[in-house]
PDB file of C-alpha atoms in Angstrom:
ATOM      1  CA  MET A   1       0.016  -0.001  -0.002  1.00 44.00           C
ATOM      2  CA  PRO A   2       1.436   3.391  -0.953  1.00 52.00           C
ATOM      3  CA  ALA A   3       2.506   5.547   1.977  1.00 51.00           C
ATOM      4  CA  THR A   4       0.094   8.369   1.104  1.00 53.00           C
ATOM      5  CA  GLN A   5      -2.819   5.952   1.066  1.00 60.00           C
ATOM      6  CA  SER A   6      -1.914   4.684   4.486  1.00 68.00           C
ATOM      7  CA  GLN A   7      -1.535   8.229   5.776  1.00 68.00           C
ATOM      8  CA  ASP A   8      -5.038   9.162   4.262  1.00 63.00           C
ATOM      9  CA  GLU A   9      -6.424   6.020   6.130  1.00 79.00           C
ATOM     10  CA  ASP A  10      -4.786   7.295   9.398  1.00 90.00           C
ATOM     11  CA  HIS A  11      -6.341  10.711   8.854  1.00 94.00           C
ATOM     12  CA  TRP A  12      -9.691   9.086   8.125  1.00 96.00           C
ATOM     13  CA  GLU A  13      -9.584   6.919  11.239  1.00 95.00           C
ATOM     14  CA  SER A  14      -8.538   9.942  13.366  1.00 95.00           C
ATOM     15  CA  LEU A  15     -11.914  11.553  12.613  1.00 97.00           C
ATOM     16  CA  PRO A  16     -14.918  10.950  14.988  1.00 96.00           C
ATOM     17  CA  ALA A  17     -17.347   8.302  13.734  1.00 96.00           C
ATOM     18  CA  GLY A  18     -20.124  10.906  13.330  1.00 97.00           C
ATOM     19  CA  ILE A  19     -17.996  12.990  11.085  1.00 97.00           C
ATOM     20  CA  ARG A  20     -16.908   9.919   9.022  1.00 97.00           C
ATOM     21  CA  THR A  21     -20.607   9.030   8.581  1.00 97.00           C
ATOM     22  CA  GLN A  22     -21.532  12.546   7.499  1.00 98.00           C
ATOM     23  CA  VAL A  23     -18.602  12.669   5.062  1.00 97.00           C
ATOM     24  CA  ASP A  24     -19.664   9.337   3.448  1.00 97.00           C
ATOM     25  CA  GLY A  25     -23.159  10.818   3.157  1.00 97.00           C
ATOM     26  CA  TYR A  26     -21.868  13.753   1.256  1.00 96.00           C
ATOM     27  CA  VAL A  27     -19.716  11.477  -0.961  1.00 95.00           C
ATOM     28  CA  LEU A  28     -22.668   9.182  -1.698  1.00 96.00           C
ATOM     29  CA  GLN A  29     -24.591  12.232  -2.846  1.00 95.00           C
ATOM     30  CA  ASP A  30     -21.616  13.283  -5.000  1.00 90.00           C
ATOM     31  CA  SER A  31     -21.205  16.465  -2.883  1.00 92.00           C
ATOM     32  CA  LEU A  32     -17.376  16.835  -3.058  1.00 91.00           C
ATOM     33  CA  PHE A  33     -17.025  20.378  -1.634  1.00 92.00           C
ATOM     34  CA  PRO A  34     -19.062  19.847   1.530  1.00 96.00           C
ATOM     35  CA  ALA A  35     -17.262  16.576   2.161  1.00 96.00           C
ATOM     36  CA  VAL A  36     -13.791  18.150   1.867  1.00 96.00           C
ATOM     37  CA  LYS A  37     -14.857  21.141   3.975  1.00 97.00           C
ATOM     38  CA  LEU A  38     -16.116  18.899   6.711  1.00 97.00           C
ATOM     39  CA  VAL A  39     -12.942  16.776   6.810  1.00 97.00           C
ATOM     40  CA  TRP A  40     -10.878  19.907   6.783  1.00 97.00           C
ATOM     41  CA  ASN A  41     -12.825  21.651   9.560  1.00 97.00           C
ATOM     42  CA  ALA A  42     -13.090  18.616  11.787  1.00 97.00           C
ATOM     43  CA  GLY A  43      -9.506  17.509  11.098  1.00 96.00           C
ATOM     44  CA  ARG A  44      -7.524  20.641  11.623  1.00 95.00           C
ATOM     45  CA  ALA A  45      -6.759  19.851  15.185  1.00 92.00           C
ATOM     46  CA  ARG A  46      -5.608  16.396  14.068  1.00 92.00           C
ATOM     47  CA  GLY A  47      -3.126  17.703  11.477  1.00 92.00           C
ATOM     48  CA  ILE A  48      -5.442  17.488   8.454  1.00 96.00           C
ATOM     49  CA  GLY A  49      -4.857  20.344   6.092  1.00 95.00           C
ATOM     50  CA  LEU A  50      -6.871  21.182   2.949  1.00 95.00           C
ATOM     51  CA  HIS A  51      -4.658  18.974   0.724  1.00 94.00           C
ATOM     52  CA  GLU A  52      -4.939  16.020   3.120  1.00 95.00           C
ATOM     53  CA  ALA A  53      -8.747  16.568   3.334  1.00 95.00           C
ATOM     54  CA  GLN A  54      -8.954  16.397  -0.450  1.00 94.00           C
ATOM     55  CA  LEU A  55      -6.923  13.214  -0.495  1.00 94.00           C
ATOM     56  CA  VAL A  56      -9.052  11.605   2.265  1.00 96.00           C
ATOM     57  CA  VAL A  57     -12.317  12.433   0.440  1.00 94.00           C
ATOM     58  CA  HIS A  58     -10.763  11.178  -2.853  1.00 92.00           C
ATOM     59  CA  GLU A  59     -10.093   7.812  -1.142  1.00 94.00           C
ATOM     60  CA  ARG A  60     -13.752   7.660   0.063  1.00 95.00           C
ATOM     61  CA  TYR A  61     -14.822   8.289  -3.609  1.00 91.00           C
ATOM     62  CA  VAL A  62     -12.644   5.395  -4.690  1.00 92.00           C
ATOM     63  CA  LEU A  63     -13.900   3.098  -1.875  1.00 94.00           C
ATOM     64  CA  LEU A  64     -17.625   3.936  -2.324  1.00 94.00           C
ATOM     65  CA  GLY A  65     -17.370   3.994  -6.163  1.00 88.00           C
ATOM     66  CA  ASP A  66     -20.484   2.440  -7.735  1.00 88.00           C
ATOM     67  CA  ARG A  67     -22.723   3.375  -4.746  1.00 94.00           C
ATOM     68  CA  ILE A  68     -22.286   7.086  -5.452  1.00 92.00           C
ATOM     69  CA  ALA A  69     -25.331   8.873  -6.916  1.00 91.00           C
ATOM     70  CA  ARG A  70     -23.393  10.752  -9.525  1.00 82.00           C
ATOM     71  CA  THR A  71     -24.561  14.104 -10.698  1.00 79.00           C
ATOM     72  CA  PRO A  72     -26.378  13.470 -14.028  1.00 85.00           C
ATOM     73  CA  GLU A  73     -24.769  14.580 -17.259  1.00 87.00           C
ATOM     74  CA  CYS A  74     -26.296  17.491 -19.143  1.00 92.00           C
ATOM     75  CA  PRO A  75     -28.197  16.244 -22.234  1.00 95.00           C
ATOM     76  CA  LEU A  76     -26.589  17.089 -25.553  1.00 96.00           C
ATOM     77  CA  ASP A  77     -29.291  15.795 -27.979  1.00 97.00           C
ATOM     78  CA  LEU A  78     -30.913  18.337 -30.315  1.00 97.00           C
ATOM     79  CA  GLU A  79     -34.402  17.944 -28.842  1.00 97.00           C
ATOM     80  CA  SER A  80     -33.230  18.705 -25.267  1.00 97.00           C
ATOM     81  CA  LEU A  81     -31.112  21.586 -26.311  1.00 97.00           C
ATOM     82  CA  SER A  82     -33.835  23.032 -28.420  1.00 96.00           C
ATOM     83  CA  ALA A  83     -36.218  22.794 -25.521  1.00 96.00           C
ATOM     84  CA  LEU A  84     -33.775  24.719 -23.323  1.00 95.00           C
ATOM     85  CA  VAL A  85     -33.304  27.408 -25.999  1.00 96.00           C
ATOM     86  CA  SER A  86     -37.020  27.782 -26.613  1.00 94.00           C
ATOM     87  CA  GLY A  87     -37.482  29.003 -23.032  1.00 87.00           C
ATOM     88  CA  LEU A  88     -34.938  31.799 -23.258  1.00 92.00           C
ATOM     89  CA  PRO A  89     -36.040  35.377 -23.346  1.00 89.00           C
ATOM     90  CA  GLY A  90     -34.910  37.197 -26.486  1.00 86.00           C
ATOM     91  CA  ARG A  91     -33.639  36.019 -29.817  1.00 92.00           C
ATOM     92  CA  VAL A  92     -30.685  33.533 -29.911  1.00 96.00           C
ATOM     93  CA  ALA A  93     -27.892  35.212 -31.902  1.00 96.00           C
ATOM     94  CA  ALA A  94     -25.227  32.436 -31.579  1.00 97.00           C
ATOM     95  CA  ILE A  95     -24.371  29.226 -29.788  1.00 98.00           C
ATOM     96  CA  GLU A  96     -20.888  29.189 -28.269  1.00 97.00           C
ATOM     97  CA  ALA A  97     -18.694  26.623 -26.576  1.00 96.00           C
ATOM     98  CA  VAL A  98     -16.161  27.817 -24.089  1.00 95.00           C
ATOM     99  CA  TRP A  99     -13.488  26.079 -21.926  1.00 93.00           C
ATOM    100  CA  ASP A 100     -13.848  26.436 -18.102  1.00 89.00           C
ATOM    101  CA  GLY A 101     -12.167  24.654 -15.316  1.00 81.00           C
ATOM    102  CA  ASP A 102     -11.711  24.176 -11.587  1.00 73.00           C
ATOM    103  CA  THR A 103      -9.675  22.154  -9.171  1.00 64.00           C
ATOM    104  CA  VAL A 104     -12.324  19.485  -8.841  1.00 63.00           C
ATOM    105  CA  HIS A 105     -13.371  18.788 -12.506  1.00 68.00           C
ATOM    106  CA  ASP A 106     -10.188  19.925 -14.234  1.00 78.00           C
ATOM    107  CA  TRP A 107     -11.124  21.375 -17.745  1.00 86.00           C
ATOM    108  CA  PHE A 108     -14.554  21.112 -19.149  1.00 90.00           C
ATOM    109  CA  VAL A 109     -16.629  22.796 -21.778  1.00 94.00           C
ATOM    110  CA  LYS A 110     -19.734  24.966 -21.303  1.00 95.00           C
ATOM    111  CA  LEU A 111     -22.277  25.235 -24.125  1.00 97.00           C
ATOM    112  CA  LEU A 112     -23.979  28.687 -24.131  1.00 97.00           C
ATOM    113  CA  ALA A 113     -26.670  30.394 -26.043  1.00 97.00           C
ATOM    114  CA  ILE A 114     -25.954  34.041 -26.745  1.00 96.00           C
ATOM    115  CA  THR A 115     -29.003  36.225 -26.935  1.00 95.00           C
ATOM    116  CA  ASP A 116     -29.214  39.724 -28.350  1.00 91.00           C
ATOM    117  CA  ASP A 117     -32.259  41.210 -26.587  1.00 84.00           C
ATOM    118  CA  PRO A 118     -31.578  41.024 -23.796  1.00 89.00           C
ATOM    119  CA  ALA A 119     -27.842  40.790 -24.432  1.00 90.00           C
ATOM    120  CA  GLU A 120     -26.902  37.786 -22.283  1.00 92.00           C
ATOM    121  CA  GLU A 121     -25.292  34.355 -22.375  1.00 93.00           C
ATOM    122  CA  ARG A 122     -27.364  31.528 -21.029  1.00 94.00           C
ATOM    123  CA  HIS A 123     -25.919  28.161 -19.928  1.00 95.00           C
ATOM    124  CA  LEU A 124     -27.258  25.177 -21.808  1.00 97.00           C
ATOM    125  CA  ALA A 125     -24.915  22.380 -20.861  1.00 96.00           C
ATOM    126  CA  THR A 126     -21.600  21.440 -19.222  1.00 94.00           C
ATOM    127  CA  VAL A 127     -19.568  18.659 -20.798  1.00 93.00           C
ATOM    128  CA  HIS A 128     -17.027  17.010 -18.511  1.00 87.00           C
ATOM    129  CA  SER A 129     -14.469  14.423 -19.500  1.00 80.00           C
ATOM    130  CA  ARG A 130     -15.438  11.079 -17.997  1.00 66.00           C
ATOM    131  CA  HIS A 131     -12.999   8.363 -17.038  1.00 59.00           C
ATOM    132  CA  ASP A 132     -15.644   5.670 -17.536  1.00 55.00           C
ATOM    133  CA  ARG A 133     -16.447   6.813 -21.095  1.00 64.00           C
ATOM    134  CA  ASP A 134     -14.012   7.570 -23.952  1.00 72.00           C
ATOM    135  CA  ARG A 135     -15.403  11.056 -24.643  1.00 79.00           C
ATOM    136  CA  ASP A 136     -13.557  14.202 -25.435  1.00 89.00           C
ATOM    137  CA  PRO A 137     -15.575  17.071 -23.915  1.00 92.00           C
ATOM    138  CA  ALA A 138     -14.520  19.477 -26.710  1.00 93.00           C
ATOM    139  CA  GLU A 139     -15.642  17.117 -29.450  1.00 94.00           C
ATOM    140  CA  ALA A 140     -18.957  16.379 -27.715  1.00 94.00           C
ATOM    141  CA  ALA A 141     -19.760  19.997 -27.032  1.00 95.00           C
ATOM    142  CA  ALA A 142     -18.692  21.106 -30.596  1.00 96.00           C
ATOM    143  CA  GLY A 143     -20.859  18.398 -32.198  1.00 96.00           C
ATOM    144  CA  ALA A 144     -23.917  19.316 -30.095  1.00 97.00           C
ATOM    145  CA  GLY A 145     -23.339  23.040 -30.548  1.00 97.00           C
ATOM    146  CA  ARG A 146     -22.895  22.897 -34.294  1.00 98.00           C
ATOM    147  CA  THR A 147     -26.068  20.781 -34.658  1.00 98.00           C
ATOM    148  CA  LEU A 148     -28.080  23.213 -32.405  1.00 98.00           C
ATOM    149  CA  ALA A 149     -26.695  26.273 -34.260  1.00 98.00           C
ATOM    150  CA  ASP A 150     -27.486  24.735 -37.673  1.00 98.00           C
ATOM    151  CA  HIS A 151     -31.015  23.940 -36.454  1.00 98.00           C
ATOM    152  CA  LEU A 152     -31.561  27.547 -35.271  1.00 97.00           C
ATOM    153  CA  GLY A 153     -29.817  29.107 -38.263  1.00 97.00           C
ATOM    154  CA  VAL A 154     -27.238  31.018 -36.123  1.00 97.00           C
ATOM    155  CA  PRO A 155     -23.374  30.885 -35.986  1.00 97.00           C
ATOM    156  CA  PHE A 156     -21.553  28.385 -33.744  1.00 97.00           C
ATOM    157  CA  HIS A 157     -18.324  29.617 -32.141  1.00 96.00           C
ATOM    158  CA  PHE A 158     -15.660  27.607 -30.293  1.00 96.00           C
ATOM    159  CA  ALA A 159     -12.435  29.632 -30.429  1.00 91.00           C
ATOM    160  CA  ASN A 160      -9.998  27.025 -29.390  1.00 87.00           C
ATOM    161  CA  PRO A 161     -11.328  23.449 -29.067  1.00 90.00           C
ATOM    162  CA  ASP A 162      -7.863  21.918 -29.033  1.00 88.00           C
ATOM    163  CA  ASP A 163      -6.410  24.054 -26.254  1.00 85.00           C
ATOM    164  CA  PRO A 164      -8.219  24.493 -22.850  1.00 85.00           C
ATOM    165  CA  GLY A 165      -7.717  27.983 -21.389  1.00 79.00           C
ATOM    166  CA  PHE A 166      -9.509  31.053 -20.224  1.00 75.00           C
ATOM    167  CA  ASP A 167      -8.006  33.469 -22.767  1.00 80.00           C
ATOM    168  CA  ALA A 168      -9.660  32.345 -25.973  1.00 81.00           C
ATOM    169  CA  PRO A 169     -11.565  35.138 -27.782  1.00 80.00           C
ATOM    170  CA  ARG A 170     -15.334  35.119 -27.297  1.00 84.00           C
ATOM    171  CA  TRP A 171     -18.004  35.363 -29.944  1.00 80.00           C
ATOM    172  CA  ARG A 172     -18.894  38.878 -31.037  1.00 79.00           C
ATOM    173  CA  PRO A 173     -21.644  39.855 -33.505  1.00 71.00           C
TER     174      PRO A 173
END
């Protein structure tokens, strides 16, 4: 057993039983942030820092695996996306895919509807990479976005599908 895993188990065992039960409850609900926050808050006096709390919760995710009620994926089919767009105020001027990311999910792609009156962007879907499925989030979002844009007769924009980052140019009319 790797040393870090043994240390994570020691950290886990150092937590009170009630805290461990609550953490597992959060993990089973796929609520990563509350689980990490709880381990960190309850474990500070036991030498558990934020990084250690993240590792402890990761190990719980690995252990509980198939029992976790995973957050459902956003639908990418034309019928579902069309239904989401039809409820938007204003005229849809474009469909855009943009990279986004965080420390939990790494890089992912958001599919947006850009409206012109009111001038807003509305979230339609988030496409994450999945370890249990061979799916590139950029390809999946681009395919769904192009299909929706063609259906609506508006432009589709994805500035840099091959390079995740926050600095890609956004769609402009």
